[in-house]
Each structure stands twice: as C-alpha cells, then as structure tokens.
mmCIF file of C-alpha atoms in Angstrom:
data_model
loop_
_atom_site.group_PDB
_atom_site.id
_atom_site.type_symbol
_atom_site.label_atom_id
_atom_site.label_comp_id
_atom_site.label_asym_id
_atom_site.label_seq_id
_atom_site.Cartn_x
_atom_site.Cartn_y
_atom_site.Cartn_z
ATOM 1 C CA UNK S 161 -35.321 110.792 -63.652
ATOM 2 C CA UNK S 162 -33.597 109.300 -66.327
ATOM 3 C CA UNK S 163 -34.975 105.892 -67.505
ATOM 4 C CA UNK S 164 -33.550 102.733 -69.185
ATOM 5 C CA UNK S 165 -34.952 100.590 -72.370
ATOM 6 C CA UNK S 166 -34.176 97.369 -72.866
ATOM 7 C CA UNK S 167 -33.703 95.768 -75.861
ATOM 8 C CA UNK S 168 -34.951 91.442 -75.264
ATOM 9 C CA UNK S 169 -34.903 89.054 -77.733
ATOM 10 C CA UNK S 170 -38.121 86.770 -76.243
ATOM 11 C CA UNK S 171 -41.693 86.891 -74.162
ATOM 12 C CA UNK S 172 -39.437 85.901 -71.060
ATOM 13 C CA UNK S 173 -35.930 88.319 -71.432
ATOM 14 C CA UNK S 174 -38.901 90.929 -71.620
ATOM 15 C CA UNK S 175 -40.849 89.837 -68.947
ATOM 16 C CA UNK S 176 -37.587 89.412 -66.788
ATOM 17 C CA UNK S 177 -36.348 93.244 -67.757
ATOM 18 C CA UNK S 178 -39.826 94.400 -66.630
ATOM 19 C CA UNK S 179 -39.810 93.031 -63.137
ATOM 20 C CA UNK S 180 -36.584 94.668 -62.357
ATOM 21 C CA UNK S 181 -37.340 98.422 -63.393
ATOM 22 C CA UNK S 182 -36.980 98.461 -67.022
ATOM 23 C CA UNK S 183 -39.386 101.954 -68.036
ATOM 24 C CA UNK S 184 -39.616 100.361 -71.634
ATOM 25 C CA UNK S 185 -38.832 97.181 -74.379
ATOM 26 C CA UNK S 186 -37.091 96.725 -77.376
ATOM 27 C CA UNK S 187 -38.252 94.174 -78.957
ATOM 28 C CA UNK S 188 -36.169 92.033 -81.680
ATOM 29 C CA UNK S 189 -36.355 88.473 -83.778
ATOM 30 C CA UNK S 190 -35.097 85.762 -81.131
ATOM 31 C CA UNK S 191 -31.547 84.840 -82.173
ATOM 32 C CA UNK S 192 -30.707 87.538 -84.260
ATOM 33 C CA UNK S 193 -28.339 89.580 -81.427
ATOM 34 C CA UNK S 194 -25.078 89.046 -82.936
ATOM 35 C CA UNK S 195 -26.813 91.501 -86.303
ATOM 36 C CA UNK S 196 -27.604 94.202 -83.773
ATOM 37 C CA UNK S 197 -31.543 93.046 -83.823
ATOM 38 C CA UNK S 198 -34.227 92.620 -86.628
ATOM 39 C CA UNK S 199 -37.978 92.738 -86.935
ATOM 40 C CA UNK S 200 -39.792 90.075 -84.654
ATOM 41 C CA UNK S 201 -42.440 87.977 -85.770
ATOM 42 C CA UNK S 202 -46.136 88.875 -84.620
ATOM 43 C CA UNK S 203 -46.134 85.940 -82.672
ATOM 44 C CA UNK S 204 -43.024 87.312 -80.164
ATOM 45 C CA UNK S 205 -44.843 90.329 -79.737
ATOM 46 C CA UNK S 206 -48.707 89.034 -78.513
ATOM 47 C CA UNK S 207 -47.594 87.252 -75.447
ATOM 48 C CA UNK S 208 -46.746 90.981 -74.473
ATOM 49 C CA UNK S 209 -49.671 93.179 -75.580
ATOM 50 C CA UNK S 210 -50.452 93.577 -72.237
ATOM 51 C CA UNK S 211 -47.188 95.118 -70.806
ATOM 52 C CA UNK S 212 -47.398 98.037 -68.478
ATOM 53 C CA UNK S 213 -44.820 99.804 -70.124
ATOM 54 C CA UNK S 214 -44.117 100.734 -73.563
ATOM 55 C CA UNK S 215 -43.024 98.210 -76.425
ATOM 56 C CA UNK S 216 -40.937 99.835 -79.208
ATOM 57 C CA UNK S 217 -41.152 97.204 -82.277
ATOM 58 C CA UNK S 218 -37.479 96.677 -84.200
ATOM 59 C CA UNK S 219 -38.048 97.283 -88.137
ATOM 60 C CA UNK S 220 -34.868 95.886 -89.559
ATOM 61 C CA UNK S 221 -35.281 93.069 -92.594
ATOM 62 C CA UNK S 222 -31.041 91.937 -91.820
ATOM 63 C CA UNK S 223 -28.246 93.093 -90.291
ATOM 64 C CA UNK S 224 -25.164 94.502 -92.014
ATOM 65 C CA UNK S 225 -24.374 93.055 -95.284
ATOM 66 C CA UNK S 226 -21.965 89.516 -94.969
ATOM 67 C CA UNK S 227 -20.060 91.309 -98.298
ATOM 68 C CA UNK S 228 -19.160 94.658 -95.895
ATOM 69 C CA UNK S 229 -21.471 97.187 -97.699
ATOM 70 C CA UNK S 230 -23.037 99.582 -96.100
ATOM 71 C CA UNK S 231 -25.481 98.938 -93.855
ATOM 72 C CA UNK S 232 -29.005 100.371 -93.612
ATOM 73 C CA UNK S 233 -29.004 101.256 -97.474
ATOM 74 C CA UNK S 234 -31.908 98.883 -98.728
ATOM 75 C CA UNK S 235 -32.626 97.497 -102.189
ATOM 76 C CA UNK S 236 -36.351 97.894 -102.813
ATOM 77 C CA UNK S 237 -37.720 94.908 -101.779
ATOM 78 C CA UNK S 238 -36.143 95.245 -98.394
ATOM 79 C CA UNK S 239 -38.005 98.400 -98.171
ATOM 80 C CA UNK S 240 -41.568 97.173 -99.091
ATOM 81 C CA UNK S 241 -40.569 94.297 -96.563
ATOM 82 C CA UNK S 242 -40.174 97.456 -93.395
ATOM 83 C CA UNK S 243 -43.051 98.693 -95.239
ATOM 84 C CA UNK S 244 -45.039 95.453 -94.587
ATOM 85 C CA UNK S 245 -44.118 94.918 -90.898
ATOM 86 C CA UNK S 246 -45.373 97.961 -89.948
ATOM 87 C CA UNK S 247 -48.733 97.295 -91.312
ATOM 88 C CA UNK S 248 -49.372 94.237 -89.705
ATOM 89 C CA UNK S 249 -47.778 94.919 -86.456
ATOM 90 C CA UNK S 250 -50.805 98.147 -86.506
ATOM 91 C CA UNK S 251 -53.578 95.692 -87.719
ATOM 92 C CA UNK S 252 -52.303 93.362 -85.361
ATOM 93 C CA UNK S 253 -53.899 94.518 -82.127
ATOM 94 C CA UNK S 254 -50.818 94.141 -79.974
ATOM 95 C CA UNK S 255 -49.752 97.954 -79.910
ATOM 96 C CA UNK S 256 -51.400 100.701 -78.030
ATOM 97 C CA UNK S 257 -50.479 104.464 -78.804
ATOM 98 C CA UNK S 258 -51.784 105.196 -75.230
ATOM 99 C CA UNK S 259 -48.912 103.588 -73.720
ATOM 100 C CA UNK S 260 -46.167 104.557 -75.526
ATOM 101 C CA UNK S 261 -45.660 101.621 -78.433
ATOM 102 C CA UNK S 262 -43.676 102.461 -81.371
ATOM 103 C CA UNK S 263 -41.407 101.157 -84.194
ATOM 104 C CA UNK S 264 -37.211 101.572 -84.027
ATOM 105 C CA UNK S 265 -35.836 101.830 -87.756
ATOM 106 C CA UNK S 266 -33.152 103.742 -89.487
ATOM 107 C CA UNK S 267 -32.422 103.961 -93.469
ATOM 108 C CA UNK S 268 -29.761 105.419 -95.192
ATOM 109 C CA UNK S 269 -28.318 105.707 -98.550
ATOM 110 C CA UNK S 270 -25.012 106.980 -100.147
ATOM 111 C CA UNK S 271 -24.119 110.467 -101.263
ATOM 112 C CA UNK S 272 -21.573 112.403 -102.724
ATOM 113 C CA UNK S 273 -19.999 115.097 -100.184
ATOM 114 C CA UNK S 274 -18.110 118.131 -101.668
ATOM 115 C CA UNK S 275 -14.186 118.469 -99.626
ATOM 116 C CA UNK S 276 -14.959 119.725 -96.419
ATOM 117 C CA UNK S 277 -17.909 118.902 -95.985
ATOM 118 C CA UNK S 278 -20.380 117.836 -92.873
ATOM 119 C CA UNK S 279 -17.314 116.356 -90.991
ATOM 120 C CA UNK S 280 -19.053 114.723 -87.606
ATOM 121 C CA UNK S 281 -16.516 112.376 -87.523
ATOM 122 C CA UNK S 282 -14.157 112.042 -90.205
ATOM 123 C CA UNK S 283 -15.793 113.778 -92.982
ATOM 124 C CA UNK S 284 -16.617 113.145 -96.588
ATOM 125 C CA UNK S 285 -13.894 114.982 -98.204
ATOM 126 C CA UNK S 286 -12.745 115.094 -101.535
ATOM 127 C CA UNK S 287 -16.393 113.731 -103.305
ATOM 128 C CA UNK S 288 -16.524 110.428 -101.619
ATOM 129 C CA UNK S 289 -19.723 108.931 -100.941
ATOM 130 C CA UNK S 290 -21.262 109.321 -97.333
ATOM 131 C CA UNK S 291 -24.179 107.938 -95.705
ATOM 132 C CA UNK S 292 -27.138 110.097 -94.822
ATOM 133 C CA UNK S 293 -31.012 110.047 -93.377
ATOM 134 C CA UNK S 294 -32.623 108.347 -96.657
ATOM 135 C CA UNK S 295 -35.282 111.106 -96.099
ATOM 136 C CA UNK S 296 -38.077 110.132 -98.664
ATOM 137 C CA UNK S 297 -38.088 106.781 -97.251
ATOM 138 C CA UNK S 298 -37.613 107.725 -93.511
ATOM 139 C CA UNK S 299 -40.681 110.010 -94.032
ATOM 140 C CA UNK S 300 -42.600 107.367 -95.722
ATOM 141 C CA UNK S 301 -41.954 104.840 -92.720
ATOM 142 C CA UNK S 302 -42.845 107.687 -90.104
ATOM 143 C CA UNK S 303 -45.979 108.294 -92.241
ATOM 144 C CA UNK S 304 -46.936 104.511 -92.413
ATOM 145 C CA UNK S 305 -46.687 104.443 -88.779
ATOM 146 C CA UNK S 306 -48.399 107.272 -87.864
ATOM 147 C CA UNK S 307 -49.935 107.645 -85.264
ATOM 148 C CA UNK S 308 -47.189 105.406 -83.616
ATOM 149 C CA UNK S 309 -43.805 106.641 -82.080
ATOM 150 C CA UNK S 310 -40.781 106.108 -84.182
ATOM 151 C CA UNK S 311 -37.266 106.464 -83.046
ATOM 152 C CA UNK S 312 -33.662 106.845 -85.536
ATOM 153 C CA UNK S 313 -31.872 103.646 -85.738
ATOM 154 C CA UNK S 314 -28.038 103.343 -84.589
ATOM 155 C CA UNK S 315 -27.769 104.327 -88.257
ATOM 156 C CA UNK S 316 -27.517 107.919 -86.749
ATOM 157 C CA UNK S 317 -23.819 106.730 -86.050
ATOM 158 C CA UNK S 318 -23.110 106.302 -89.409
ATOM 159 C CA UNK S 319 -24.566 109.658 -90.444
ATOM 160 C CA UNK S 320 -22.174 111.233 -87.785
ATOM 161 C CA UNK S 321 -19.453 109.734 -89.254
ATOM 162 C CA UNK S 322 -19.692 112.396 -92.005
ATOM 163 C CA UNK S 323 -21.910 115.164 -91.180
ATOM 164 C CA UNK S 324 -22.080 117.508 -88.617
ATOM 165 C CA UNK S 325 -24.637 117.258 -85.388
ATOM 166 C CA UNK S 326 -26.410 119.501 -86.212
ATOM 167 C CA UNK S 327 -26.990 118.741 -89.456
ATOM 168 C CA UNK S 328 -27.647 115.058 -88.590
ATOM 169 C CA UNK S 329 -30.394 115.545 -85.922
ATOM 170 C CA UNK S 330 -32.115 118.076 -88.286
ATOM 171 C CA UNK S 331 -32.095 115.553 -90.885
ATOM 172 C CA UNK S 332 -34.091 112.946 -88.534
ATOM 173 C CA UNK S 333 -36.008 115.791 -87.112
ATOM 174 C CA UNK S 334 -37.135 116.579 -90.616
ATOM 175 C CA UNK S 335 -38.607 113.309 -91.104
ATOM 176 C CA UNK S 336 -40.876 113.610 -88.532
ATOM 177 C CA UNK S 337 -39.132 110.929 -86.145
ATOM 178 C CA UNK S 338 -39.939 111.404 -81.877
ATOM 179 C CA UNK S 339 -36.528 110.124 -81.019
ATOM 180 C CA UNK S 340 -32.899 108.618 -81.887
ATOM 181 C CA UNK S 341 -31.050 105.810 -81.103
ATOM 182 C CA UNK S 342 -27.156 106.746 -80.624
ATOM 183 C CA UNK S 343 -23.730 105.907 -79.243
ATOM 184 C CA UNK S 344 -22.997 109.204 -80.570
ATOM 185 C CA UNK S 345 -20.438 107.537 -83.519
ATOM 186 C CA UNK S 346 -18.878 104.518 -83.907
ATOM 187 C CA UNK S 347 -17.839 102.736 -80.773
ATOM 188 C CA UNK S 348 -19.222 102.862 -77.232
ATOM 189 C CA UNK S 349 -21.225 105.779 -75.583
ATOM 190 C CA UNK S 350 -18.248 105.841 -73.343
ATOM 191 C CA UNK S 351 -16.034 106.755 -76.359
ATOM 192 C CA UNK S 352 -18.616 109.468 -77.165
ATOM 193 C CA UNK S 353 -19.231 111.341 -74.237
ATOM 194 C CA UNK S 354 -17.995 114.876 -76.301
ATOM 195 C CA UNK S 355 -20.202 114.199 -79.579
ATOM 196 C CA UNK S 356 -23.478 112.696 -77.353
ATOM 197 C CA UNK S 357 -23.024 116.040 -75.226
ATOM 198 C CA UNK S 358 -23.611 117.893 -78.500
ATOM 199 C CA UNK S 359 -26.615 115.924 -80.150
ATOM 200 C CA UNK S 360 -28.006 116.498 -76.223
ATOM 201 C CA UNK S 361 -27.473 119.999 -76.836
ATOM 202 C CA UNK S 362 -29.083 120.302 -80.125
ATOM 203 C CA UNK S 363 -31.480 118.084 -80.168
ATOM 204 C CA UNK S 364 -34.451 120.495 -79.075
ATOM 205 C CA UNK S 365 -37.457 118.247 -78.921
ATOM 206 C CA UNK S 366 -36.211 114.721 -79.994
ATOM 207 C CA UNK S 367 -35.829 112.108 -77.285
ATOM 208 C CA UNK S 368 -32.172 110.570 -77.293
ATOM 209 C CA UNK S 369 -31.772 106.913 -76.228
ATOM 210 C CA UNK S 370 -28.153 106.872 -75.525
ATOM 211 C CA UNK S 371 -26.924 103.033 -76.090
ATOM 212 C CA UNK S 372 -24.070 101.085 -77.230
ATOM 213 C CA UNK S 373 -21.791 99.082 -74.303
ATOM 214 C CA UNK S 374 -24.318 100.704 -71.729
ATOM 215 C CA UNK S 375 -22.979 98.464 -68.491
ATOM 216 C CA UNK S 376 -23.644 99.008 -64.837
ATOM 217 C CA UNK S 377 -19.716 99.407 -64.688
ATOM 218 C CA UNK S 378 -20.014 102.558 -66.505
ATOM 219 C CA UNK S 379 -23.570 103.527 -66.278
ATOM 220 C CA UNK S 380 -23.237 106.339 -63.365
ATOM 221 C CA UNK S 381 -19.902 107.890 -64.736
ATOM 222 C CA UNK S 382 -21.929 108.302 -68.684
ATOM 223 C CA UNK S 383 -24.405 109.810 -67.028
ATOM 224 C CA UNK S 384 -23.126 111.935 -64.788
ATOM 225 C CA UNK S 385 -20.734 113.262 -68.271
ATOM 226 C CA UNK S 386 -23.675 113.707 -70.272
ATOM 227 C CA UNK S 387 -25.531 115.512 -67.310
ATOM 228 C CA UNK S 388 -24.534 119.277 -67.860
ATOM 229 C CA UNK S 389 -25.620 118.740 -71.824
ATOM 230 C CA UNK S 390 -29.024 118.130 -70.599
ATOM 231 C CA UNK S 391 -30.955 122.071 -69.872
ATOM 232 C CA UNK S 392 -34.363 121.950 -68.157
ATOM 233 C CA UNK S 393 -36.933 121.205 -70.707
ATOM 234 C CA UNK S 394 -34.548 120.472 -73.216
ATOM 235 C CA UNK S 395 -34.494 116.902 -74.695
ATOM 236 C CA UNK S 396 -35.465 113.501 -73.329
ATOM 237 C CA UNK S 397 -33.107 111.214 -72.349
ATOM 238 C CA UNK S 398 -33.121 107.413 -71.685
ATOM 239 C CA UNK S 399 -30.578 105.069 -71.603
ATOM 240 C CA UNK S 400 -30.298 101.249 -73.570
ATOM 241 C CA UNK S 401 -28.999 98.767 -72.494
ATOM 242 C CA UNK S 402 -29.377 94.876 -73.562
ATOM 243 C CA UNK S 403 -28.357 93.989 -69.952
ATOM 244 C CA UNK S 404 -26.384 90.831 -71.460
ATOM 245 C CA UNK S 405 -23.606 89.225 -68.947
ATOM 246 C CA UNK S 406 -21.265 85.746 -68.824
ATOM 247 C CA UNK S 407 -23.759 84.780 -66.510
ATOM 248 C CA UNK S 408 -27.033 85.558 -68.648
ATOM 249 C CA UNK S 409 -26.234 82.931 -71.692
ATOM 250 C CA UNK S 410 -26.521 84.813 -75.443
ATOM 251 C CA UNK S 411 -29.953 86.279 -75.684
ATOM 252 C CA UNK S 412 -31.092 86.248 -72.005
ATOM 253 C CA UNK S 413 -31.845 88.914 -69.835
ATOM 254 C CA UNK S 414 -29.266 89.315 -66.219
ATOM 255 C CA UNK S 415 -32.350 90.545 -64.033
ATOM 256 C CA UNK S 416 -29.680 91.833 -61.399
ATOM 257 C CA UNK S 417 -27.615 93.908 -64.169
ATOM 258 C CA UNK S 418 -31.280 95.362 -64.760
ATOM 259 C CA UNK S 419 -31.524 96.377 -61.392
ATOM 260 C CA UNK S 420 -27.989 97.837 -60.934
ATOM 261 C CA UNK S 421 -28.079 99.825 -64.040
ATOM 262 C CA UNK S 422 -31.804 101.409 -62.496
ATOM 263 C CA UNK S 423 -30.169 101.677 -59.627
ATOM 264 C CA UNK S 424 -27.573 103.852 -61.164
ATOM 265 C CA UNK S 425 -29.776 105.597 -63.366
ATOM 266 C CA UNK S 426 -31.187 106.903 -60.068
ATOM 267 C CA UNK S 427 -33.605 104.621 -58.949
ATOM 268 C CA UNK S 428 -36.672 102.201 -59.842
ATOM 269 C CA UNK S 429 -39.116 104.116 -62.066
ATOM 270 C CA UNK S 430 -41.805 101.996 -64.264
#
C-alpha cells in the first residue's frame, strides 16, 4: 500500500499528521514554508523522539537565493553548516535507525553541457551551464550520516531540467542516497505524470517520494497514472504532501486533508 509523508513545521502539525494516518514526518524550521523548508533546530525535533513512525530531518541552511541564483549550489560555509547539523542531530539522541529516521538534503552545482546533451527537460545545449548531483559533496553528506537514511532533495527537479532520467537517478544512486524527493520537473506532480512514470521505471532500488501540489483533489487520479510505472518489487513509492488548506492557517496541519489523502492512498496504514 502506498504511504504518505508529511512534511510539519512544529511538535503539534506533527503530532496532528500522526493521528490521522501519516506513515512518516518531515520535519522543517517553524516558519520557514514559504523557502520550501530548512533545517530545524534540535529543540523542534526532541518533543518527537518518541514518534511511532519515522522522522526524516530537513538539511537545508536557506531557501533559494533572494538575487535568483541557483538554488542548492552552496558556498563553503553553507556546506560545513549541513555538515554540522547532521552531527548534532546523530549525537543528539532524538533519532533511531531502527525506526526509519533519516536526513532530506539535495546539493548541486553548475556545469558546462556539450549541445545535445542530457535533455530531461529542456536540455543544456550549446555549452550552457546546467545543474547536476554535486557528487563529492552528496557522498560526503550520505557518508556523515551513515548509518542514517538519506533521501535527494526536490533539487532532483532541477537536475531533470537538463539531464536525462536515467542519468539523473544514477547520479543520486551513485552517491549512495536510499531515496528521492521529486515532482518529476518543475511544476506539480500532476504536470509530471510522463517524466515521474519514467524515474518509477528506472529507479531500481531507490524509494521515490512523489511530492509537489500533492492534494486530496488529485491524489487518487496521480496515483492511479503513476500505477502501471510501478512493477512488483520494483521501487518504493510514497507520496508528500504538506496537507496545508484555507482552513489550516500557514504552517498548520488540516488533520481531515490528512485523512482524505490516506484515504485515497488506499487506506490508514501507520
């Protein structure tokens, strides 16, 4: 049965997510939604060291840059700063491999692509710089972590935007990451349905948390799309969802959009 992640923003949006069938948490900095999520302090994460499901710990030191760079390429001290978190979250106490816990992080940097090249979305023709998996400092993160579960960033997108899937998910495979993070390109997983269907495909043992405008408006019919990509032992799937609505204020959890989206995922599963 497929099974949804939540991403929460505080002790209580998590604790909310959880009693209404959430399988695992995402947890992020309170107030920093509107930059897609960044790393929490130590003291968001105790109150929830005893969760019965798996907590998956954001790594991200900001969110994309105010100037319109690139985001995900990080200057050095941003790096030692990812580098950092991860420590203490592990000396911290509040993470248990048995259950499941984990780190979500994604770095990139730019590269020159010959004409013709990659090509997952628009390609990187004529020498212009693309973004790809930063792999020395991917597998230096996944190392650090070790022996905790690390999943691909929605930086994938940005990688797709100018390589092929294939080459993308063998670029985070390579790395040594369990699992990726993906709307399947820029956009909404409901724009994607053709390119997800093709990382599900290829991705061999990688987990792939499909995300990005997840809703229970849509939830069954993304599904049910992506369903014939999935073969029988093939990749894991799960499906993320913030479960934000009008009626939920910025940051909060909507405990019935929780249960809706479960519901269309195919029932309650913990």
């Amino acid at each position: 049965m497929t099974r949804l992640e939540v991403p929460v923003f505080s002790p209580a949006s998590a604790r909310a997510a959880l009693s209404r069938g959430a399988s695992r948490l995402e947890i992020n900095r309170a107030g920093s939604y509107p930059q897609g999520g960044l790393t929490p302090d130590e003291s968001e994460v105790e109150p929830l060291q005893d969760s019965p499901i798996p907590l998956r710990i954001m790594i991200r030191p900001r969110g994309p840059p105010p100037d319109g760079g690139p985001d995900f390429v990080y200057s050095g001290a941003e790096f030692r700063e990812m580098e950092g978190a991860i420590r203490r979250f592990k000396a911290s106490g509040h993470l248990q491999e048995a259950r499941g816990d984990g780190f979500v992080f994604g770095v990139l940097k730019g590269e020159k692509k010959k004409k013709n090249e990659g090509g997952g979305g628009g390609g990187g023709g004529g020498g212009a710089a693309a973004l790809v998996v930063d792999a020395e400092r991917s597998r230096d993160l996944v190392q650090l972590a070790h022996p905790f579960a690390c999943v691909f960033h929605r930086a994938f997108d940005d990688v797709l935007s100018s390589s092929a899937v294939e080459e993308a998910l063998n670029a985070v495979a390579g790395c040594g990451f369990d699992g990726i993070l993906t709307s399947g390109g820029p956009g909404s997983a409901a724009d994607n349905v053709e390119t997800l269907s093709r990382v599900l495909r290829n991705a061999a043992d990688l987990e792939i948390v499909v995300g990005g405008g997840v809703r229970s408006s849509n939830v069954r019919a993304l599904r049910g799309g992506l369903r014939q990509a999935v073969a029988p032992g093939g990749s894991r799937v799960w499906f993320h969802s913030s479960c934000l609505t009008a009626l939920s204020g910025k940051e909060g959890v909507d405990e019935e959009e929780v249960e809706r989206i479960v519901s269309g995922l195919g029932g309650t599963v913990v």
